[in-house]
Amino acid sequence: MTTTTEPVGVLLRSWRQRRRRSQLDVSLAAELSTRHLSCIETGRAKPSREMIRRLCDELDVLRERNALYLAGGFAPVHPERALADLGAACAAVEAVLTGREPNPALAVNVRWELLAANRVMGVFLGDVTGESARPPLNVLRATLHPDGLSGRIRNLGQWRAHVLRRVRRQLERTSAAGLAELLAELESFLVPEADTDELSHSSRRIRARRT
């Protein structure tokens, strides 16, 4: 959960703009007047817990909802717990990972930090050392870091482009804590020139097929 000192109205306006929706659109969908929504966003009105819930539902704010409750002066509703504390859910995750063997499989959190892995995946990650393996182990950093698994990825340029695109979309969608820093770090890992050339060549072939 993200902690913030921003007023709840500022956070709601930020989410509305991130979703590219107008005040009129959101107010109609959430069943309040545009003036009331404007007053909430500018701090002239304080939303109730129920109003925050309605606006979060309409704006598809999920993981970061607790931050809005706190900013509005209310206690968080959805606690975040470690995988090991989830009892039957943790056992179910472990069963799914084991059932994927002999294929590698892992479970990660919203920041792509490793939560659990089966034995086969442990073999892949066993060679991740140094800076790429600093705890908590981030599986995207491990694949793109020069000291990680990047040397084993034949289409590294394509993989890097896919990862960056995926994290950017995730950041825009969720605004989850730590994703912006992760994205900046991943963008700093350069791809060897040969892989970049191969990516450009593949892109030209795709465009050629489309035309």
Short mmCIF file of N, CA, C and O in Angstrom, two decimals, residues 42-168:
data_model
loop_
_atom_site.label_atom_id
_atom_site.label_comp_id
_atom_site.label_asym_id
_atom_site.label_seq_id
_atom_site.Cartn_x
_atom_site.Cartn_y
_atom_site.Cartn_z
N THR A 42 -11.00 19.74 -4.97
CA THR A 42 -10.29 20.96 -4.59
C THR A 42 -10.20 21.13 -3.08
O THR A 42 -9.61 22.10 -2.60
N GLY A 43 -10.77 20.19 -2.33
CA GLY A 43 -10.66 20.25 -0.88
C GLY A 43 -11.73 21.08 -0.20
O GLY A 43 -11.69 21.26 1.03
N ARG A 44 -12.69 21.61 -0.95
CA ARG A 44 -13.75 22.41 -0.34
C ARG A 44 -14.82 21.55 0.32
O ARG A 44 -15.64 22.04 1.08
N ALA A 45 -14.83 20.26 0.00
CA ALA A 45 -15.76 19.31 0.62
C ALA A 45 -14.99 18.05 0.99
O ALA A 45 -14.07 17.64 0.27
N LYS A 46 -15.36 17.45 2.10
CA LYS A 46 -14.72 16.22 2.55
C LYS A 46 -15.61 15.03 2.23
O LYS A 46 -16.76 14.99 2.69
N PRO A 47 -15.11 14.06 1.49
CA PRO A 47 -15.96 12.92 1.14
C PRO A 47 -16.11 11.96 2.32
O PRO A 47 -15.20 11.81 3.14
N SER A 48 -17.25 11.31 2.40
CA SER A 48 -17.46 10.26 3.39
C SER A 48 -16.74 8.99 2.96
O SER A 48 -16.26 8.88 1.82
N ARG A 49 -16.65 8.02 3.88
CA ARG A 49 -16.06 6.73 3.51
C ARG A 49 -16.82 6.11 2.34
O ARG A 49 -16.21 5.56 1.42
N GLU A 50 -18.15 6.19 2.38
CA GLU A 50 -18.96 5.61 1.31
C GLU A 50 -18.71 6.32 -0.01
O GLU A 50 -18.66 5.67 -1.07
N MET A 51 -18.53 7.65 0.02
CA MET A 51 -18.27 8.38 -1.22
C MET A 51 -16.92 7.98 -1.79
O MET A 51 -16.78 7.83 -3.01
N ILE A 52 -15.91 7.82 -0.93
CA ILE A 52 -14.60 7.37 -1.41
C ILE A 52 -14.72 6.00 -2.05
O ILE A 52 -14.14 5.74 -3.11
N ARG A 53 -15.50 5.12 -1.42
CA ARG A 53 -15.69 3.78 -1.99
C ARG A 53 -16.35 3.85 -3.36
O ARG A 53 -15.91 3.18 -4.30
N ARG A 54 -17.38 4.67 -3.49
CA ARG A 54 -18.08 4.79 -4.77
C ARG A 54 -17.16 5.33 -5.85
O ARG A 54 -17.16 4.84 -7.00
N LEU A 55 -16.39 6.34 -5.53
CA LEU A 55 -15.49 6.91 -6.52
C LEU A 55 -14.36 5.93 -6.88
O LEU A 55 -13.96 5.84 -8.04
N CYS A 56 -13.88 5.21 -5.88
CA CYS A 56 -12.84 4.20 -6.17
C CYS A 56 -13.39 3.10 -7.06
O CYS A 56 -12.71 2.63 -7.98
N ASP A 57 -14.63 2.67 -6.80
CA ASP A 57 -15.25 1.66 -7.66
C ASP A 57 -15.35 2.17 -9.09
O ASP A 57 -15.05 1.44 -10.05
N GLU A 58 -15.78 3.41 -9.25
CA GLU A 58 -15.98 3.97 -10.58
C GLU A 58 -14.65 4.17 -11.31
O GLU A 58 -14.58 4.03 -12.53
N LEU A 59 -13.58 4.50 -10.56
CA LEU A 59 -12.28 4.76 -11.17
C LEU A 59 -11.39 3.53 -11.19
O LEU A 59 -10.22 3.62 -11.58
N ASP A 60 -11.92 2.38 -10.79
CA ASP A 60 -11.16 1.12 -10.78
C ASP A 60 -9.88 1.24 -9.95
O ASP A 60 -8.82 0.78 -10.35
N VAL A 61 -9.99 1.85 -8.79
CA VAL A 61 -8.86 1.92 -7.86
C VAL A 61 -8.97 0.71 -6.94
O VAL A 61 -9.95 0.58 -6.19
N LEU A 62 -7.98 -0.16 -6.99
CA LEU A 62 -8.04 -1.40 -6.24
C LEU A 62 -7.01 -1.40 -5.11
O LEU A 62 -7.30 -1.09 -3.97
N ARG A 63 -5.76 -1.72 -5.44
CA ARG A 63 -4.73 -1.88 -4.42
C ARG A 63 -4.48 -0.59 -3.65
O ARG A 63 -4.16 -0.63 -2.47
N GLU A 64 -4.61 0.54 -4.31
CA GLU A 64 -4.28 1.81 -3.68
C GLU A 64 -5.47 2.45 -2.96
O GLU A 64 -5.40 3.59 -2.51
N ARG A 65 -6.53 1.70 -2.80
CA ARG A 65 -7.73 2.26 -2.17
C ARG A 65 -7.48 2.64 -0.71
O ARG A 65 -8.00 3.64 -0.22
N ASN A 66 -6.68 1.84 0.00
CA ASN A 66 -6.39 2.16 1.40
C ASN A 66 -5.75 3.53 1.55
O ASN A 66 -6.00 4.23 2.53
N ALA A 67 -4.91 3.91 0.59
CA ALA A 67 -4.26 5.22 0.66
C ALA A 67 -5.28 6.34 0.61
O ALA A 67 -5.13 7.37 1.29
N LEU A 68 -6.34 6.17 -0.17
CA LEU A 68 -7.38 7.19 -0.24
C LEU A 68 -8.19 7.24 1.05
O LEU A 68 -8.57 8.32 1.50
N TYR A 69 -8.47 6.07 1.62
CA TYR A 69 -9.17 6.06 2.91
C TYR A 69 -8.34 6.81 3.96
O TYR A 69 -8.88 7.63 4.72
N LEU A 70 -7.06 6.52 4.03
CA LEU A 70 -6.20 7.18 5.01
C LEU A 70 -6.16 8.68 4.77
O LEU A 70 -6.22 9.48 5.71
N ALA A 71 -6.04 9.08 3.50
CA ALA A 71 -5.99 10.50 3.17
C ALA A 71 -7.30 11.20 3.54
O ALA A 71 -7.31 12.39 3.86
N GLY A 72 -8.40 10.45 3.53
CA GLY A 72 -9.69 11.02 3.89
C GLY A 72 -9.98 10.96 5.38
O GLY A 72 -11.06 11.38 5.82
N GLY A 73 -9.03 10.41 6.16
CA GLY A 73 -9.21 10.35 7.61
C GLY A 73 -9.88 9.09 8.10
O GLY A 73 -10.38 9.05 9.24
N PHE A 74 -9.89 8.04 7.29
CA PHE A 74 -10.55 6.79 7.66
C PHE A 74 -9.53 5.66 7.76
O PHE A 74 -8.48 5.69 7.11
N ALA A 75 -9.86 4.65 8.54
CA ALA A 75 -8.97 3.50 8.69
C ALA A 75 -8.98 2.67 7.41
O ALA A 75 -10.00 2.59 6.71
N PRO A 76 -7.85 2.03 7.07
CA PRO A 76 -7.81 1.16 5.90
C PRO A 76 -8.79 0.01 6.03
O PRO A 76 -9.07 -0.46 7.14
N VAL A 77 -9.31 -0.44 4.91
CA VAL A 77 -10.29 -1.52 4.91
C VAL A 77 -9.68 -2.83 4.46
O VAL A 77 -10.07 -3.90 4.92
N HIS A 78 -8.69 -2.76 3.59
CA HIS A 78 -8.14 -3.96 2.97
C HIS A 78 -6.69 -4.14 3.39
O HIS A 78 -5.78 -3.58 2.74
N PRO A 79 -6.41 -4.89 4.44
CA PRO A 79 -5.02 -5.08 4.86
C PRO A 79 -4.25 -5.94 3.87
O PRO A 79 -4.83 -6.80 3.19
N GLU A 80 -2.96 -5.67 3.76
CA GLU A 80 -2.08 -6.45 2.89
C GLU A 80 -1.20 -7.33 3.76
O GLU A 80 -0.51 -6.85 4.65
N ARG A 81 -1.24 -8.63 3.50
CA ARG A 81 -0.49 -9.57 4.33
C ARG A 81 0.49 -10.36 3.48
O ARG A 81 0.31 -10.53 2.27
N ALA A 82 1.52 -10.87 4.13
CA ALA A 82 2.52 -11.69 3.45
C ALA A 82 1.90 -13.00 3.00
O ALA A 82 0.94 -13.51 3.62
N LEU A 83 2.44 -13.58 1.92
CA LEU A 83 1.91 -14.83 1.39
C LEU A 83 1.91 -15.92 2.46
O LEU A 83 0.95 -16.70 2.57
N ALA A 84 2.96 -15.97 3.26
CA ALA A 84 3.07 -17.03 4.27
C ALA A 84 1.97 -16.94 5.32
O ALA A 84 1.70 -17.93 6.02
N ASP A 85 1.33 -15.78 5.44
CA ASP A 85 0.28 -15.59 6.45
C ASP A 85 -1.12 -15.86 5.92
O ASP A 85 -2.10 -15.64 6.63
N LEU A 86 -1.20 -16.34 4.68
CA LEU A 86 -2.52 -16.49 4.04
C LEU A 86 -3.09 -17.90 4.17
O LEU A 86 -4.11 -18.20 3.56
N GLY A 87 -2.43 -18.76 4.92
CA GLY A 87 -2.99 -20.08 5.22
C GLY A 87 -3.30 -20.92 4.00
O GLY A 87 -2.42 -21.29 3.23
N ALA A 88 -4.61 -21.21 3.82
CA ALA A 88 -5.03 -22.08 2.72
C ALA A 88 -4.67 -21.50 1.36
O ALA A 88 -4.34 -22.24 0.43
N ALA A 89 -4.72 -20.17 1.23
CA ALA A 89 -4.35 -19.55 -0.04
C ALA A 89 -2.88 -19.80 -0.36
O ALA A 89 -2.52 -20.05 -1.51
N CYS A 90 -2.03 -19.72 0.66
CA CYS A 90 -0.61 -19.99 0.46
C CYS A 90 -0.40 -21.44 0.03
O CYS A 90 0.38 -21.72 -0.89
N ALA A 91 -1.11 -22.37 0.67
CA ALA A 91 -1.00 -23.78 0.30
C ALA A 91 -1.47 -24.01 -1.13
O ALA A 91 -0.88 -24.82 -1.87
N ALA A 92 -2.50 -23.29 -1.55
CA ALA A 92 -3.00 -23.44 -2.92
C ALA A 92 -1.97 -22.95 -3.93
O ALA A 92 -1.77 -23.58 -4.98
N VAL A 93 -1.30 -21.82 -3.63
CA VAL A 93 -0.26 -21.31 -4.52
C VAL A 93 0.87 -22.33 -4.64
O VAL A 93 1.36 -22.62 -5.74
N GLU A 94 1.29 -22.88 -3.52
CA GLU A 94 2.36 -23.87 -3.54
C GLU A 94 1.96 -25.10 -4.36
O GLU A 94 2.77 -25.66 -5.10
N ALA A 95 0.71 -25.51 -4.24
CA ALA A 95 0.24 -26.67 -5.00
C ALA A 95 0.24 -26.40 -6.50
O ALA A 95 0.62 -27.27 -7.30
N VAL A 96 -0.17 -25.19 -6.88
CA VAL A 96 -0.16 -24.84 -8.30
C VAL A 96 1.27 -24.83 -8.84
O VAL A 96 1.54 -25.35 -9.94
N LEU A 97 2.18 -24.26 -8.10
CA LEU A 97 3.58 -24.19 -8.55
C LEU A 97 4.17 -25.59 -8.69
O LEU A 97 4.86 -25.89 -9.67
N THR A 98 3.90 -26.44 -7.71
CA THR A 98 4.42 -27.82 -7.76
C THR A 98 3.79 -28.57 -8.93
O THR A 98 4.46 -29.35 -9.63
N GLY A 99 2.51 -28.32 -9.18
CA GLY A 99 1.83 -29.00 -10.26
C GLY A 99 2.34 -28.62 -11.64
O GLY A 99 2.11 -29.35 -12.61
N ARG A 100 3.06 -27.50 -11.75
CA ARG A 100 3.61 -27.08 -13.04
C ARG A 100 4.90 -27.82 -13.39
O ARG A 100 5.35 -27.74 -14.53
N GLU A 101 5.51 -28.50 -12.44
CA GLU A 101 6.75 -29.22 -12.72
C GLU A 101 6.47 -30.34 -13.72
O GLU A 101 5.39 -30.94 -13.69
N PRO A 102 7.39 -30.59 -14.65
CA PRO A 102 8.79 -30.13 -14.71
C PRO A 102 9.00 -28.76 -15.37
O PRO A 102 10.12 -28.41 -15.71
N ASN A 103 7.96 -27.98 -15.55
CA ASN A 103 8.12 -26.63 -16.08
C ASN A 103 8.38 -25.66 -14.93
O ASN A 103 7.84 -25.82 -13.83
N PRO A 104 9.18 -24.63 -15.16
CA PRO A 104 9.42 -23.65 -14.11
C PRO A 104 8.19 -22.79 -13.88
O PRO A 104 7.45 -22.47 -14.81
N ALA A 105 7.96 -22.41 -12.63
CA ALA A 105 6.82 -21.55 -12.30
C ALA A 105 7.15 -20.77 -11.03
O ALA A 105 7.90 -21.25 -10.17
N LEU A 106 6.60 -19.58 -10.94
CA LEU A 106 6.84 -18.75 -9.76
C LEU A 106 5.64 -17.87 -9.48
O LEU A 106 4.75 -17.72 -10.31
N ALA A 107 5.62 -17.30 -8.28
CA ALA A 107 4.59 -16.34 -7.89
C ALA A 107 5.28 -15.06 -7.47
O ALA A 107 6.30 -15.08 -6.78
N VAL A 108 4.73 -13.92 -7.93
CA VAL A 108 5.32 -12.62 -7.62
C VAL A 108 4.23 -11.69 -7.10
O VAL A 108 3.04 -11.95 -7.28
N ASN A 109 4.65 -10.60 -6.47
CA ASN A 109 3.69 -9.59 -6.04
C ASN A 109 3.58 -8.51 -7.10
O ASN A 109 4.13 -8.64 -8.20
N VAL A 110 2.88 -7.44 -6.80
CA VAL A 110 2.63 -6.39 -7.79
C VAL A 110 3.91 -5.71 -8.24
O VAL A 110 3.97 -5.14 -9.34
N ARG A 111 4.97 -5.78 -7.43
CA ARG A 111 6.26 -5.17 -7.79
C ARG A 111 7.20 -6.17 -8.42
O ARG A 111 8.38 -5.91 -8.58
N TRP A 112 6.69 -7.35 -8.76
CA TRP A 112 7.46 -8.40 -9.40
C TRP A 112 8.56 -8.96 -8.49
O TRP A 112 9.58 -9.45 -8.96
N GLU A 113 8.32 -8.89 -7.19
CA GLU A 113 9.24 -9.49 -6.24
C GLU A 113 8.85 -10.94 -6.01
O GLU A 113 7.67 -11.26 -5.87
N LEU A 114 9.83 -11.82 -5.96
CA LEU A 114 9.57 -13.26 -5.86
C LEU A 114 8.95 -13.60 -4.51
O LEU A 114 9.48 -13.25 -3.47
N LEU A 115 7.82 -14.29 -4.56
CA LEU A 115 7.15 -14.76 -3.35
C LEU A 115 7.34 -16.26 -3.15
O LEU A 115 7.50 -16.72 -2.02
N ALA A 116 7.29 -17.01 -4.23
CA ALA A 116 7.44 -18.46 -4.15
C ALA A 116 7.83 -18.99 -5.53
O ALA A 116 7.55 -18.36 -6.55
N ALA A 117 8.48 -20.15 -5.54
CA ALA A 117 8.90 -20.76 -6.80
C ALA A 117 8.97 -22.26 -6.62
O ALA A 117 9.21 -22.75 -5.50
N ASN A 118 8.75 -23.01 -7.71
CA ASN A 118 8.92 -24.45 -7.61
C ASN A 118 10.40 -24.82 -7.77
O ASN A 118 11.25 -23.96 -8.02
N ARG A 119 10.69 -26.08 -7.63
CA ARG A 119 12.09 -26.52 -7.63
C ARG A 119 12.78 -26.25 -8.96
O ARG A 119 13.96 -25.90 -9.00
N VAL A 120 12.05 -26.40 -10.06
CA VAL A 120 12.65 -26.18 -11.37
C VAL A 120 13.01 -24.71 -11.54
O VAL A 120 14.09 -24.37 -12.05
N MET A 121 12.13 -23.83 -11.11
CA MET A 121 12.45 -22.40 -11.19
C MET A 121 13.64 -22.07 -10.32
O MET A 121 14.43 -21.17 -10.64
N GLY A 122 13.81 -22.78 -9.22
CA GLY A 122 14.95 -22.57 -8.36
C GLY A 122 16.27 -22.81 -9.07
O GLY A 122 17.28 -22.16 -8.78
N VAL A 123 16.26 -23.74 -10.04
CA VAL A 123 17.46 -24.01 -10.83
C VAL A 123 17.81 -22.79 -11.68
O VAL A 123 18.97 -22.37 -11.77
N PHE A 124 16.81 -22.18 -12.31
CA PHE A 124 17.04 -20.99 -13.13
C PHE A 124 17.58 -19.84 -12.27
O PHE A 124 18.50 -19.13 -12.68
N LEU A 125 16.99 -19.67 -11.11
CA LEU A 125 17.35 -18.54 -10.28
C LEU A 125 18.62 -18.78 -9.47
O LEU A 125 19.15 -17.84 -8.86
N GLY A 126 19.11 -20.00 -9.48
CA GLY A 126 20.29 -20.32 -8.69
C GLY A 126 21.53 -19.58 -9.14
O GLY A 126 22.45 -19.34 -8.34
N ASP A 127 21.59 -19.19 -10.40
CA ASP A 127 22.76 -18.50 -10.93
C ASP A 127 22.64 -16.98 -10.84
O ASP A 127 23.53 -16.27 -11.29
N VAL A 128 21.55 -16.49 -10.29
CA VAL A 128 21.37 -15.05 -10.14
C VAL A 128 22.13 -14.61 -8.88
O VAL A 128 21.78 -15.01 -7.77
N THR A 129 23.14 -13.80 -9.07
CA THR A 129 23.97 -13.39 -7.95
C THR A 129 24.24 -11.88 -8.03
O THR A 129 23.86 -11.21 -8.98
N GLY A 130 24.93 -11.38 -7.03
CA GLY A 130 25.36 -9.99 -7.04
C GLY A 130 24.20 -9.03 -6.95
O GLY A 130 23.17 -9.29 -6.31
N GLU A 131 24.33 -7.88 -7.64
CA GLU A 131 23.34 -6.81 -7.57
C GLU A 131 21.98 -7.26 -8.10
O GLU A 131 20.93 -6.82 -7.60
N SER A 132 21.98 -8.15 -9.08
CA SER A 132 20.71 -8.60 -9.65
C SER A 132 19.92 -9.46 -8.68
O SER A 132 18.72 -9.68 -8.89
N ALA A 133 20.57 -9.96 -7.64
CA ALA A 133 19.90 -10.84 -6.68
C ALA A 133 19.64 -10.17 -5.34
O ALA A 133 19.27 -10.85 -4.38
N ARG A 134 19.81 -8.85 -5.26
CA ARG A 134 19.61 -8.20 -3.96
C ARG A 134 18.17 -8.39 -3.50
O ARG A 134 17.23 -8.32 -4.28
N PRO A 135 18.02 -8.64 -2.21
CA PRO A 135 16.67 -8.89 -1.69
C PRO A 135 15.86 -7.60 -1.59
O PRO A 135 16.44 -6.54 -1.34
N PRO A 136 14.53 -7.72 -1.75
CA PRO A 136 13.83 -8.92 -2.20
C PRO A 136 14.09 -9.15 -3.69
O PRO A 136 14.11 -8.19 -4.47
N LEU A 137 14.28 -10.40 -4.06
CA LEU A 137 14.62 -10.73 -5.45
C LEU A 137 13.51 -10.28 -6.38
O LEU A 137 12.35 -10.67 -6.23
N ASN A 138 13.86 -9.45 -7.36
CA ASN A 138 12.91 -8.98 -8.36
C ASN A 138 13.17 -9.75 -9.65
O ASN A 138 14.27 -9.68 -10.20
N VAL A 139 12.16 -10.47 -10.15
CA VAL A 139 12.40 -11.36 -11.28
C VAL A 139 12.64 -10.60 -12.58
O VAL A 139 13.34 -11.10 -13.47
N LEU A 140 12.09 -9.39 -12.72
CA LEU A 140 12.36 -8.61 -13.93
C LEU A 140 13.78 -8.05 -13.89
O LEU A 140 14.48 -8.05 -14.92
N ARG A 141 14.21 -7.58 -12.74
CA ARG A 141 15.60 -7.14 -12.61
C ARG A 141 16.56 -8.31 -12.89
O ARG A 141 17.58 -8.14 -13.56
N ALA A 142 16.21 -9.48 -12.39
CA ALA A 142 17.07 -10.65 -12.57
C ALA A 142 17.22 -11.02 -14.04
O ALA A 142 18.28 -11.52 -14.46
N THR A 143 16.19 -10.77 -14.86
CA THR A 143 16.28 -11.14 -16.28
C THR A 143 16.96 -10.07 -17.12
O THR A 143 17.53 -10.39 -18.17
N LEU A 144 16.92 -8.82 -16.70
CA LEU A 144 17.48 -7.74 -17.53
C LEU A 144 18.81 -7.21 -17.02
O LEU A 144 19.53 -6.55 -17.78
N HIS A 145 19.15 -7.43 -15.78
CA HIS A 145 20.40 -6.92 -15.23
C HIS A 145 21.59 -7.59 -15.92
O HIS A 145 21.58 -8.79 -16.18
N PRO A 146 22.64 -6.83 -16.24
CA PRO A 146 23.81 -7.42 -16.90
C PRO A 146 24.45 -8.56 -16.11
O PRO A 146 25.05 -9.45 -16.69
N ASP A 147 24.30 -8.54 -14.78
CA ASP A 147 24.85 -9.61 -13.95
C ASP A 147 23.86 -10.73 -13.69
O ASP A 147 24.16 -11.68 -12.97
N GLY A 148 22.67 -10.62 -14.28
CA GLY A 148 21.63 -11.61 -14.06
C GLY A 148 21.55 -12.63 -15.19
O GLY A 148 22.56 -13.15 -15.65
N LEU A 149 20.33 -12.85 -15.67
CA LEU A 149 20.08 -13.86 -16.70
C LEU A 149 20.05 -13.31 -18.11
O LEU A 149 19.77 -14.04 -19.05
N SER A 150 20.36 -12.03 -18.27
CA SER A 150 20.23 -11.41 -19.60
C SER A 150 21.11 -12.09 -20.65
O SER A 150 20.74 -12.16 -21.82
N GLY A 151 22.28 -12.58 -20.23
CA GLY A 151 23.17 -13.23 -21.19
C GLY A 151 22.62 -14.52 -21.75
O GLY A 151 23.12 -15.02 -22.76
N ARG A 152 21.59 -15.08 -21.13
CA ARG A 152 21.00 -16.34 -21.58
C ARG A 152 19.77 -16.13 -22.46
O ARG A 152 19.22 -17.09 -22.99
N ILE A 153 19.32 -14.90 -22.57
CA ILE A 153 18.09 -14.62 -23.33
C ILE A 153 18.46 -14.27 -24.76
O ILE A 153 19.10 -13.26 -25.03
N ARG A 154 18.06 -15.11 -25.70
CA ARG A 154 18.47 -14.94 -27.09
C ARG A 154 17.80 -13.71 -27.71
O ARG A 154 18.40 -13.03 -28.53
N ASN A 155 16.56 -13.46 -27.37
CA ASN A 155 15.85 -12.29 -27.91
C ASN A 155 15.75 -11.21 -26.84
O ASN A 155 14.66 -10.70 -26.54
N LEU A 156 16.89 -10.84 -26.28
CA LEU A 156 16.91 -9.91 -25.15
C LEU A 156 16.26 -8.57 -25.49
O LEU A 156 15.54 -8.00 -24.68
N GLY A 157 16.51 -8.06 -26.69
CA GLY A 157 15.92 -6.79 -27.08
C GLY A 157 14.41 -6.84 -27.08
O GLY A 157 13.74 -5.92 -26.59
N GLN A 158 13.85 -7.93 -27.61
CA GLN A 158 12.40 -8.08 -27.64
C GLN A 158 11.84 -8.26 -26.23
O GLN A 158 10.80 -7.71 -25.88
N TRP A 159 12.55 -9.06 -25.43
CA TRP A 159 12.10 -9.28 -24.05
C TRP A 159 12.12 -7.97 -23.26
O TRP A 159 11.17 -7.66 -22.54
N ARG A 160 13.18 -7.17 -23.41
CA ARG A 160 13.27 -5.90 -22.71
C ARG A 160 12.13 -4.98 -23.12
O ARG A 160 11.49 -4.34 -22.27
N ALA A 161 11.86 -4.90 -24.42
CA ALA A 161 10.77 -4.04 -24.90
C ALA A 161 9.43 -4.49 -24.33
O ALA A 161 8.60 -3.67 -23.92
N HIS A 162 9.22 -5.80 -24.28
CA HIS A 162 7.97 -6.33 -23.72
C HIS A 162 7.84 -6.01 -22.23
O HIS A 162 6.79 -5.57 -21.77
N VAL A 163 8.93 -6.20 -21.48
CA VAL A 163 8.91 -5.95 -20.04
C VAL A 163 8.63 -4.48 -19.75
O VAL A 163 7.78 -4.15 -18.91
N LEU A 164 9.32 -3.59 -20.44
CA LEU A 164 9.13 -2.16 -20.20
C LEU A 164 7.70 -1.73 -20.54
O LEU A 164 7.09 -0.95 -19.80
N ARG A 165 7.18 -2.25 -21.63
CA ARG A 165 5.81 -1.92 -22.02
C ARG A 165 4.82 -2.43 -20.97
O ARG A 165 3.87 -1.73 -20.60
N ARG A 166 5.07 -3.62 -20.48
CA ARG A 166 4.18 -4.22 -19.47
C ARG A 166 4.21 -3.43 -18.16
O ARG A 166 3.16 -3.16 -17.57
N VAL A 167 5.38 -3.04 -17.70
CA VAL A 167 5.49 -2.31 -16.44
C VAL A 167 4.91 -0.90 -16.59
O VAL A 167 4.27 -0.39 -15.66
N ARG A 168 5.11 -0.27 -17.75
CA ARG A 168 4.51 1.06 -17.95
C ARG A 168 2.99 0.99 -17.87
O ARG A 168 2.35 1.85 -17.26
#
